[in-house]
XYZ file of C-alpha atoms in Angstrom:
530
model
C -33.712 -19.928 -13.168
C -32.198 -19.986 -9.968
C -33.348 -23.731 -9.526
C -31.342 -24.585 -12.993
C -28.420 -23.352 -12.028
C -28.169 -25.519 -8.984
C -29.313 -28.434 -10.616
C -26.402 -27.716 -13.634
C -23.950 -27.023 -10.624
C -24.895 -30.624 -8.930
C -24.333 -32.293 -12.071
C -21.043 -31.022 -12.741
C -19.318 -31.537 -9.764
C -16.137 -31.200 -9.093
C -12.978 -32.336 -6.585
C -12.930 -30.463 -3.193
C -10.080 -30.344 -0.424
C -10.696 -30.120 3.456
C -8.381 -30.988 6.207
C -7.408 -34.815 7.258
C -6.184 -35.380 4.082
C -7.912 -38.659 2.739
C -4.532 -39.998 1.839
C -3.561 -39.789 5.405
C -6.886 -41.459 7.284
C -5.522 -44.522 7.016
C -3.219 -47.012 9.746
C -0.384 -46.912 8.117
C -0.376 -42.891 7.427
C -0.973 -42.742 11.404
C 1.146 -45.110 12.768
C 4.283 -43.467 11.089
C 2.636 -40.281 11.525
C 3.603 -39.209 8.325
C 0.758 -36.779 5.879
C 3.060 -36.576 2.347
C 0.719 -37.380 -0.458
C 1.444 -37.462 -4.218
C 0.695 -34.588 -6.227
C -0.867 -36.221 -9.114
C 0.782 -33.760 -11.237
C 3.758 -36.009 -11.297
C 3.271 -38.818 -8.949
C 5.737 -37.880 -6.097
C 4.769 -37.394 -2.611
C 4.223 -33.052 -2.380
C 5.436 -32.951 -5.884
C 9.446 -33.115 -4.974
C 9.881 -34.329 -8.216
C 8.580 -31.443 -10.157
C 10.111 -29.010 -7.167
C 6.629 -28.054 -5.521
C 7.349 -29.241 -2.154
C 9.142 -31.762 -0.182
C 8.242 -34.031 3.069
C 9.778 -32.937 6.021
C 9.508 -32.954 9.716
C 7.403 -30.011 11.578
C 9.336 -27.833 13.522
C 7.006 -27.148 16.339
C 7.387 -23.733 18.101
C 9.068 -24.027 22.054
C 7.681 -20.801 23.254
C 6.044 -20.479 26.550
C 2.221 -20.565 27.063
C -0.422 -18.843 28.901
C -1.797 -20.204 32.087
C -4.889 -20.972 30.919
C -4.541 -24.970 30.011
C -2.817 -25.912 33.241
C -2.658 -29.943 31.654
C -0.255 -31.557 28.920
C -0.856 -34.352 26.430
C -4.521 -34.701 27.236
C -6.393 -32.921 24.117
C -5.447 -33.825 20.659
C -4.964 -30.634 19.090
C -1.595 -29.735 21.819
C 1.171 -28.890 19.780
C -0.666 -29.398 16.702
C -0.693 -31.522 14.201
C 2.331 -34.113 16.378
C -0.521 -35.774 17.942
C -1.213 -37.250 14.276
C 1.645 -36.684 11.987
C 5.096 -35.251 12.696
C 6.083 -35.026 9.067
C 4.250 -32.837 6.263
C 4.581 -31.668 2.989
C 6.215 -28.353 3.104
C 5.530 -26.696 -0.487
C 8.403 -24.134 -2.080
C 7.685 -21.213 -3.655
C 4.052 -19.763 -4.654
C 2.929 -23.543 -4.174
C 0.375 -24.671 -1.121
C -1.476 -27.021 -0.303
C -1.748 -30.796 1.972
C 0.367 -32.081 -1.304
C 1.660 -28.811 -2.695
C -0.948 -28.879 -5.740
C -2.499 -25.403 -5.101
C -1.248 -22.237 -5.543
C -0.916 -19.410 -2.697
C -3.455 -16.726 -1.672
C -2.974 -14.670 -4.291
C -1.369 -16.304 -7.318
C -3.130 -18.417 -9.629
C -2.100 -20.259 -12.883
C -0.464 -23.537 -13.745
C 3.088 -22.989 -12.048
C 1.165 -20.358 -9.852
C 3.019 -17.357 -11.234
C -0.111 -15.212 -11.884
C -0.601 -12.808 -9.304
C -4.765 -11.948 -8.301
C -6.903 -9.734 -6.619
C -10.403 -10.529 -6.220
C -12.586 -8.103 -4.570
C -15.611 -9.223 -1.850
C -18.248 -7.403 -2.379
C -21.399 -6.276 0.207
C -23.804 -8.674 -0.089
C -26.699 -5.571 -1.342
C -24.588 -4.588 -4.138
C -24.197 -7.622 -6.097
C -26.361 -8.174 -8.876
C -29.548 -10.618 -9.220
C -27.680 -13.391 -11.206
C -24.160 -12.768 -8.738
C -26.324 -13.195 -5.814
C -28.520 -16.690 -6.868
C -24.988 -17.578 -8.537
C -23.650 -17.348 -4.219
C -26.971 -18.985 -3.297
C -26.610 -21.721 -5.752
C -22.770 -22.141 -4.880
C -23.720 -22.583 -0.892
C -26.293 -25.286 -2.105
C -23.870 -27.244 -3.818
C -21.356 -27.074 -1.331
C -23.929 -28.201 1.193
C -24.697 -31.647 -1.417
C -20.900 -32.319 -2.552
C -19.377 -34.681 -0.549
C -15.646 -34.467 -0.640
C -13.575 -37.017 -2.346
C -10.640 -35.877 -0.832
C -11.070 -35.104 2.995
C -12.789 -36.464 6.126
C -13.517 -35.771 9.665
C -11.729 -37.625 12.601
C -15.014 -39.098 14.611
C -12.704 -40.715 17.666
C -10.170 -39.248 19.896
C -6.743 -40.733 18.633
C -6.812 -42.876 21.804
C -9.670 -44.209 21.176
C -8.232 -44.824 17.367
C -5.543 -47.380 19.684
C -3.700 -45.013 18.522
C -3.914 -45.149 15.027
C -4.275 -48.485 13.821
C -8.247 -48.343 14.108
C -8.698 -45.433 12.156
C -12.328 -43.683 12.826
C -13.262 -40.656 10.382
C -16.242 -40.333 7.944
C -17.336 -38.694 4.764
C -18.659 -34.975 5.091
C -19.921 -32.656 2.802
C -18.182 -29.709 1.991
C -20.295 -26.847 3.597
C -20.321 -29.285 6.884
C -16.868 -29.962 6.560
C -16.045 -26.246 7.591
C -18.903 -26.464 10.198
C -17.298 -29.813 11.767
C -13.813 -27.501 11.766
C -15.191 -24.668 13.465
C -16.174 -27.063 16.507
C -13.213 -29.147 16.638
C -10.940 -26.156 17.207
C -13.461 -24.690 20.052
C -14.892 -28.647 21.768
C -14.002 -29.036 24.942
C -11.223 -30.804 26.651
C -12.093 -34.529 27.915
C -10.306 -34.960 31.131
C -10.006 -38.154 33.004
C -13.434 -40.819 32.641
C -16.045 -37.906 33.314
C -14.082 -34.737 33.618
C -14.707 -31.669 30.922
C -12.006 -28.823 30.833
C -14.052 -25.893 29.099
C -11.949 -22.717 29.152
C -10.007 -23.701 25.826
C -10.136 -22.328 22.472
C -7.944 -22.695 19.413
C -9.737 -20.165 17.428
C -11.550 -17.346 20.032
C -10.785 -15.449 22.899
C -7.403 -14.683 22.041
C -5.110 -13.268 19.590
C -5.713 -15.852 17.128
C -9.573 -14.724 16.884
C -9.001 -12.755 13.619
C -6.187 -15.056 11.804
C -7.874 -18.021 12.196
C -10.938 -16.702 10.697
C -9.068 -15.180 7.922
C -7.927 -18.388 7.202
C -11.289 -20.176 7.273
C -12.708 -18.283 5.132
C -10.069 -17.914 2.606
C -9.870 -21.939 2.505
C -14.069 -22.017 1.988
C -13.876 -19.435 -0.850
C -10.525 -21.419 -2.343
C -12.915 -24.657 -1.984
C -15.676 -22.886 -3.577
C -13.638 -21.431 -6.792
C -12.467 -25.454 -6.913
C -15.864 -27.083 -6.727
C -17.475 -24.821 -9.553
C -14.518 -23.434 -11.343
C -15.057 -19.956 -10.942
C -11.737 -18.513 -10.073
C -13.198 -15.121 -9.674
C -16.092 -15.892 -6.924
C -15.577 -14.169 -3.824
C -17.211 -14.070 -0.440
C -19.811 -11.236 0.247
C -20.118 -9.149 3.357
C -23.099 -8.145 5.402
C -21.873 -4.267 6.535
C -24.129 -4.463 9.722
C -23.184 -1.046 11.238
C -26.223 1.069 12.815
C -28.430 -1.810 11.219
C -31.687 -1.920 12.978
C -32.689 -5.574 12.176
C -31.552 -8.241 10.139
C -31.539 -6.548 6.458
C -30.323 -10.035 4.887
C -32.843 -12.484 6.761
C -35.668 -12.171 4.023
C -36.253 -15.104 0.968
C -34.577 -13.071 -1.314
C -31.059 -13.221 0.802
C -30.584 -15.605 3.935
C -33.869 -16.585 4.809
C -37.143 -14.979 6.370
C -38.648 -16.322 9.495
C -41.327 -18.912 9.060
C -44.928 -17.529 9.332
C -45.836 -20.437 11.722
C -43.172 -20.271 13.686
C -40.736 -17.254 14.264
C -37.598 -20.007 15.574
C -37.653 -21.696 11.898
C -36.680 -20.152 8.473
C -39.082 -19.700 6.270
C -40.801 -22.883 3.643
C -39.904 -20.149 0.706
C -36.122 -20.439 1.549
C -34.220 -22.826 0.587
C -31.635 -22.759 3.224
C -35.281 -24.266 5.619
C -34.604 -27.858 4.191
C -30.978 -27.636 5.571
C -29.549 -29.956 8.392
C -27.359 -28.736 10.486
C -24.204 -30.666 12.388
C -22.036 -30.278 15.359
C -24.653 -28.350 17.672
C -24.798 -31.107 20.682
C -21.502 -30.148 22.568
C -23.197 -31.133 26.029
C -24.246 -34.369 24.370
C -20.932 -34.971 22.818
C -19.271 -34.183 26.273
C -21.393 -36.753 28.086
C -20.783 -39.689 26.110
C -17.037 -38.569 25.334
C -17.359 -38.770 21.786
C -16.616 -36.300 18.197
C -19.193 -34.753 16.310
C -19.234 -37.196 13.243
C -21.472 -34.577 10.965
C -25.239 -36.614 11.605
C -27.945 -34.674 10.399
C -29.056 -32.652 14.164
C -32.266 -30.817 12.789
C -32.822 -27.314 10.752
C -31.365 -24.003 11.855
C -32.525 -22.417 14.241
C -32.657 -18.132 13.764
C -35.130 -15.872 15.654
C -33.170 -12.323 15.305
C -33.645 -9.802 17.941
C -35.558 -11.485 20.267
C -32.884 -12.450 22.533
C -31.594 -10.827 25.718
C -30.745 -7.324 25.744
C -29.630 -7.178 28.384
C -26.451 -8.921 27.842
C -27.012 -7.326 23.983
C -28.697 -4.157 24.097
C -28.291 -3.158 20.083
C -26.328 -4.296 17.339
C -22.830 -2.245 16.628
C -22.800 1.227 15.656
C -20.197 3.005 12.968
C -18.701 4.520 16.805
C -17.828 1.354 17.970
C -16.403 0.529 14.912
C -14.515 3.374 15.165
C -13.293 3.446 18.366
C -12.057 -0.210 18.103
C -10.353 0.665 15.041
C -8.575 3.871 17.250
C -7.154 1.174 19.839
C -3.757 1.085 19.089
C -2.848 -2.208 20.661
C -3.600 -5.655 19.049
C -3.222 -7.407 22.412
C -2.674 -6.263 25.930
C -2.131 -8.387 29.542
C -3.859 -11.962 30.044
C -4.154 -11.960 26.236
C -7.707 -13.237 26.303
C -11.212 -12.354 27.633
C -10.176 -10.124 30.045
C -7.575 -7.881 28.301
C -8.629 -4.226 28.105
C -7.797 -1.967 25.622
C -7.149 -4.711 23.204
C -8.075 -4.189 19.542
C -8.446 -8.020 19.189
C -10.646 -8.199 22.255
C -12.756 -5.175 21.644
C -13.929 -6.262 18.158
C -14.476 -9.926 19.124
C -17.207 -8.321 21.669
C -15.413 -9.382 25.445
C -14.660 -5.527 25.948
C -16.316 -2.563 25.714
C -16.676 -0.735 22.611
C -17.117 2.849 24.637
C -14.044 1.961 27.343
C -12.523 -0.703 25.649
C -12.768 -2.760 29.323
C -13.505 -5.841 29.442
C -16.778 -6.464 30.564
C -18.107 -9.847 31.222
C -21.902 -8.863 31.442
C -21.930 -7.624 27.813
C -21.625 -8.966 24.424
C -21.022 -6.664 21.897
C -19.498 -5.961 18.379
C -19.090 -9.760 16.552
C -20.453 -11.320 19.905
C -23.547 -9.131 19.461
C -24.509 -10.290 16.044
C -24.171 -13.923 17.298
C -26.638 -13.419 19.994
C -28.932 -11.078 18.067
C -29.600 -13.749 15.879
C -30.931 -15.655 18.320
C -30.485 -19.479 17.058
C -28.000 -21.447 15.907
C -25.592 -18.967 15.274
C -25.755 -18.343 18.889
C -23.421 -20.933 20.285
C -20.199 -21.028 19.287
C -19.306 -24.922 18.473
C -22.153 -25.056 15.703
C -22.607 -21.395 14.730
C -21.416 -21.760 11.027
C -24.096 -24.209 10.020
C -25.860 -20.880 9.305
C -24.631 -19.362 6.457
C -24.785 -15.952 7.751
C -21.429 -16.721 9.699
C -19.863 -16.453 6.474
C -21.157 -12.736 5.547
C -20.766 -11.350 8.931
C -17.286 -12.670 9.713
C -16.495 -11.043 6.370
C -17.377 -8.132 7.453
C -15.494 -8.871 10.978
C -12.451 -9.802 9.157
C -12.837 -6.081 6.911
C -12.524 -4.233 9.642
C -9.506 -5.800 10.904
C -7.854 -5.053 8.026
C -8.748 -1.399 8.452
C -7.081 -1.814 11.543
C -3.848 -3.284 9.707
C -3.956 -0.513 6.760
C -4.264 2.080 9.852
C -1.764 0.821 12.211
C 0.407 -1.291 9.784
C 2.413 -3.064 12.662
C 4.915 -4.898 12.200
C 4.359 -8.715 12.767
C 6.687 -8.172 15.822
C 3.331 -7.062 17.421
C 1.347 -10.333 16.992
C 2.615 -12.194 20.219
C 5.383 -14.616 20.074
C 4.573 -16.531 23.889
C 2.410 -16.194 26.738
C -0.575 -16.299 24.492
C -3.533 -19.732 25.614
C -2.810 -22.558 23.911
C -2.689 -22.915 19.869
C -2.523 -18.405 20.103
C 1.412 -17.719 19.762
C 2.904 -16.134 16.642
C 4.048 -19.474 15.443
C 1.784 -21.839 16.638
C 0.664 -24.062 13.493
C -3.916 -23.310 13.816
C -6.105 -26.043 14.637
C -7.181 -28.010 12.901
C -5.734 -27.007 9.262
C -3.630 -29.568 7.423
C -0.994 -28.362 5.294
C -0.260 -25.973 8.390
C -0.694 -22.410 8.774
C 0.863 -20.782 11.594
C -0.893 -17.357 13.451
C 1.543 -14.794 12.452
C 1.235 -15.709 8.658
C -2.431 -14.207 8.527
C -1.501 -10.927 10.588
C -0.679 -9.205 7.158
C -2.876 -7.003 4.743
C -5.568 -8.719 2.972
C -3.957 -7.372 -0.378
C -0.765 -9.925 0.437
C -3.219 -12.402 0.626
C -4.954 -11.510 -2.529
C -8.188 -10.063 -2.073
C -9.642 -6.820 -0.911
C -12.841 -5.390 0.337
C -15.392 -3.073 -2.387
C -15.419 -0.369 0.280
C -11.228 -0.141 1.626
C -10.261 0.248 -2.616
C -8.000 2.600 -2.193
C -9.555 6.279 -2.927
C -7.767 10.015 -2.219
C -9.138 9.999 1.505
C -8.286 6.530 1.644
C -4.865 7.064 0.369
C -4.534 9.910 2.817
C -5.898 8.090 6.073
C -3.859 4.811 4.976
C -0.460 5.490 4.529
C -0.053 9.937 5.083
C -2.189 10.412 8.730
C 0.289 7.342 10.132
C 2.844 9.458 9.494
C 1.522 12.180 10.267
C 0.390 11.474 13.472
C 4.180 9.794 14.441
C 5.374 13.336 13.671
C 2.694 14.811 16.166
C 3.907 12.576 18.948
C 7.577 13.660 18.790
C 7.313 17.158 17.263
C 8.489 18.810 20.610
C 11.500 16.558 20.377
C 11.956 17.827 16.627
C 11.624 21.282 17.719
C 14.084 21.003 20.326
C 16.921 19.610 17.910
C 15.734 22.214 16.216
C 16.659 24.922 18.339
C 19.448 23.179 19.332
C 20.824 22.990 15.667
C 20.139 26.854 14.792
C 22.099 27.908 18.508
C 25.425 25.965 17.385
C 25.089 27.447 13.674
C 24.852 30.920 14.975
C 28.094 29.864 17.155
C 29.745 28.454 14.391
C 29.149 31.581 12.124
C 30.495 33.809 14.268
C 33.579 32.178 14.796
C 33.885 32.295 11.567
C 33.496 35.455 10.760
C 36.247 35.869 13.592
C 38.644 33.990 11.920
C 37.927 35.518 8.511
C 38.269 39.227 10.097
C 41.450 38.506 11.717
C 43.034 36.941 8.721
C 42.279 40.174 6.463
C 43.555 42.398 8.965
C 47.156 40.602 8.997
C 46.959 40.617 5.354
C 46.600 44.200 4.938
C 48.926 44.883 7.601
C 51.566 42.984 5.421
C 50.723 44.610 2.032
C 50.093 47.986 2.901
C 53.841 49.329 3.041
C 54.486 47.960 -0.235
C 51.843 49.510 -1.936
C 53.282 53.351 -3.157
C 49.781 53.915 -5.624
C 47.097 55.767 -3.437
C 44.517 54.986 -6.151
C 45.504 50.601 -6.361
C 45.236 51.004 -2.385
C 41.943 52.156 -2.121
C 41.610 49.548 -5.219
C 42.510 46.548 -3.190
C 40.695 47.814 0.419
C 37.248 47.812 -1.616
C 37.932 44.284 -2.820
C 38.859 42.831 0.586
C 35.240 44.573 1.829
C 33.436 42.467 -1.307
């Protein structure tokens, strides 16, 4: 069964989207540095003509960046995308997209007026024909190639900048894969030099956007390629998990009984390739990954070294992350303490919340537990448990959001490394997405998670405790004004009753020699005492 529905999905494929437009790969697109195709909806570049979008220039942001790139104009993906293009389609309204023909997160429908919610679900809850129908979706991903999108496979130097274009066909899956190492390669530097600490997408505050992003665009490119508007992502809830619940044939993959570093014959994810795993290589002869097959993936969970990675995350260190009350703090990368950001990406402690270089912990950890090729960064989503377990990453930063609910004021505006500032457009995403834009609730964005759904505790911890515990850090303030308030009432009353005495007593001493009736006297002294 599950074999049919793969082999009906291959047959009826359908278009897919990446980033480096198609449209724009060629010499005259780069030479102008222009990326405004037509929306075939009406045939006008972003679809100005039926108001979707318009080409304009890219505002790029001026703030001031951390120290640690000391070099300008060497690496590509500086001030992102002006190495390339300096003019884009900027869409209007609910529209998106690299020509304005897609709809927003969270809207749907032909003039994408529809609002959506879709709802990711843990991976162990879904049923038999929902999980071979993710399976079979992964498969054909991994055997589309895209018709509209390719990869850059030369520096735009060595492109003679841009009239000797260099990119290549990928499929879909890979595409994603070749992303996720462009935006954390190295820097080449000089004829042999390599600059290593640089990262567009980790060790900074940009860790959790951009993978927000990354994996709404690969479930958007999945409800495209099979026309199931309703699939979602699944997550892998790996808290006080003992050993990798989801590496067995039925899920991810078992081990192979021959050989514990190779998925099992039984899976099918054993005949994959995987791409972009040679960084060293790559650095040596200066070149891109340009998505050639680089052997199967590698996974050996849990025998790596504990030292560095003792265990895999508890529900306490979830906790305690999510009880940090700062999203970024100091240097702003691996070294920050007390950083939310920091803490769940794994570079700080989740008992202190200090850094701590020797350890690797929380999403780290479940990199290096598995031992393989989801163990180095550059090529770490050819194995399709990246998808479930940053899932999971990404849920509990939006219990942190739903918890905190910080203004966007708190994502950093400068100082941040390279590509991290609030406004910084990601790397290497074309239409552009800045930072900021993705430090809001999932539920703008329109999806949620099966186990945040808002319940009467969750209701409670959400949106009363915040307030709650905002009145608990200011209540001796409140009680102060309080005491304050009731002295000068007390003050005020009395003088009033002051006045008010005064004034009767005149009174009467006016109207009592008027008065000749004993019994209208007494009459009008009992009124003046009600």
């Amino acid at each position: 069964m599950f074999l049919a529905v793969v082999c009906c999905l291959l047959w009826c494929l359908q278009i897919s989207t990446g980033h480096f437009p198609r449209a724009c790969a060629s010499s005259k697109s780069l030479m102008e540095r222009e990326c405004c195709p037509l929306w075939e909806g009406d045939g006008s570049p972003c679809g100005q003509r039926s108001g979707r979008g318009s080409c304009e220039s890219i505002l790029l942001s001026s703030a001031p960046l951390g120290p640690q790139f000391p070099f300008r104009g060497v690496d590509d993906r500086e001030s992102w995308p002006s190495v390339f293009y300096n003019r884009t389609c900027q869409c209007s309204g609910n529209f998106m997209g690299f020509n304005c023909g897609d709809c927003r997160f969270g809207f749907r429908g032909a003039n994408c007026t529809e609002k959506r919610l879709l709802v990711r679900k843990n991976i162990f809850d879904l049923s038999v024909s929902e999980k071979d129908k993710f399976l079979a979706y992964l498969t054909l991903a991994k055997h589309t190639i895209s018709p509209d999108y390719v990869i850059p496979v030369g520096t735009y130097n060595q492109m003679k900048n841009g009239s000797a274009p260099m990119f290549n066909d990928i499929n879909i899956y890979d595409l994603f894969v070749w992303m996720h190492y462009y935006v954390s390669m190295d820097t080449f530097l000089g004829e042999s030099e390599i600059w290593t600490d640089i990262d567009f997408a980790h060790e900074a505050p940009g860790f959790l956007p951009w993978h927000r992003l990354f994996l709404l665009l690969w479930e958007q490119e999945i409800q495209k390629l099979t026309g199931d508007e309703n699939f979602s992502i699944p997550y892998w809830d790996w808290r006080d998990a003992e050993s990798c619940e989801i590496c067995t044939d039925e899920y991810m993959g078992g081990p192979h009984p021959a050989n514990p570093n190779l998925l099992s014959p039984v899976s099918f994810f054993s005949s994959w390739q995987i791409v972009c795993s040679r960084l060293e290589e790559y650095n040596r002869r200066r070149v891109l990954c340009d998505g050639t097959p680089e052997g199967p993936i590698l996974r050996n969970p849990g025998n790596h070294d504990k030292s560095k990675t003792p265990r895999l995350p508890s529900s306490l260190d979830v906790e305690f992350c999510l009880s940090l009350t700062q999203y970024e703090s100091g240097s702003m990368d691996k070294a920050a303490n007390f950083s939310f950001r920091n803490t769940l990406e794994g570079f700080a402690s989740p008992l202190t919340g200090i850094a701590d270089a020797s350890q690797s912990s929380m999403h780290n950890a479940l990199h290096i537990y598995m031992n393989g090729t989801m163990s180095k960064v550059q090529g770490s989503a050819n194995d399709p448990i990246f998808l479930l377990h940053h899932a999971f990453v990404d849920s509990i930063f939006e219990q942190w959001l739903r918890r905190h609910r910080p203004l966007q004021e708190v994502y950093p505006v400068a100082n941040a490394p390279i590509g991290h500032n609030r406004d910084s457009y990601m790397v290497p995403f074309i239409p552009l997405y800045r930072n900021g834009d993705f430090f809001i609730s999932s539920k703008d964005l329109g999806y949620d998670y099966s186990y945040l759904q808002d319940s009467d505790s969750d209701f409670f911890q959400n949106y009363i405790e915040p307030y709650l515990e905002q009145v608990r850090r200011i209540w001796p303030w409140l009680l102060g004004a309080a005491l304050v308030g009731a002295g000068l009432t007390a003050v005020l009353v009395g003088l009033s009753r002051l006045l008010c005495y005064r004034k009767r007593k005149v009174l009467l001493e006016e109207k009592q020699p008027l008065l000749t009736d004993k019994e209208d006297y007494h009459s009008l002294l009992y009124q003046s005492h009600l």
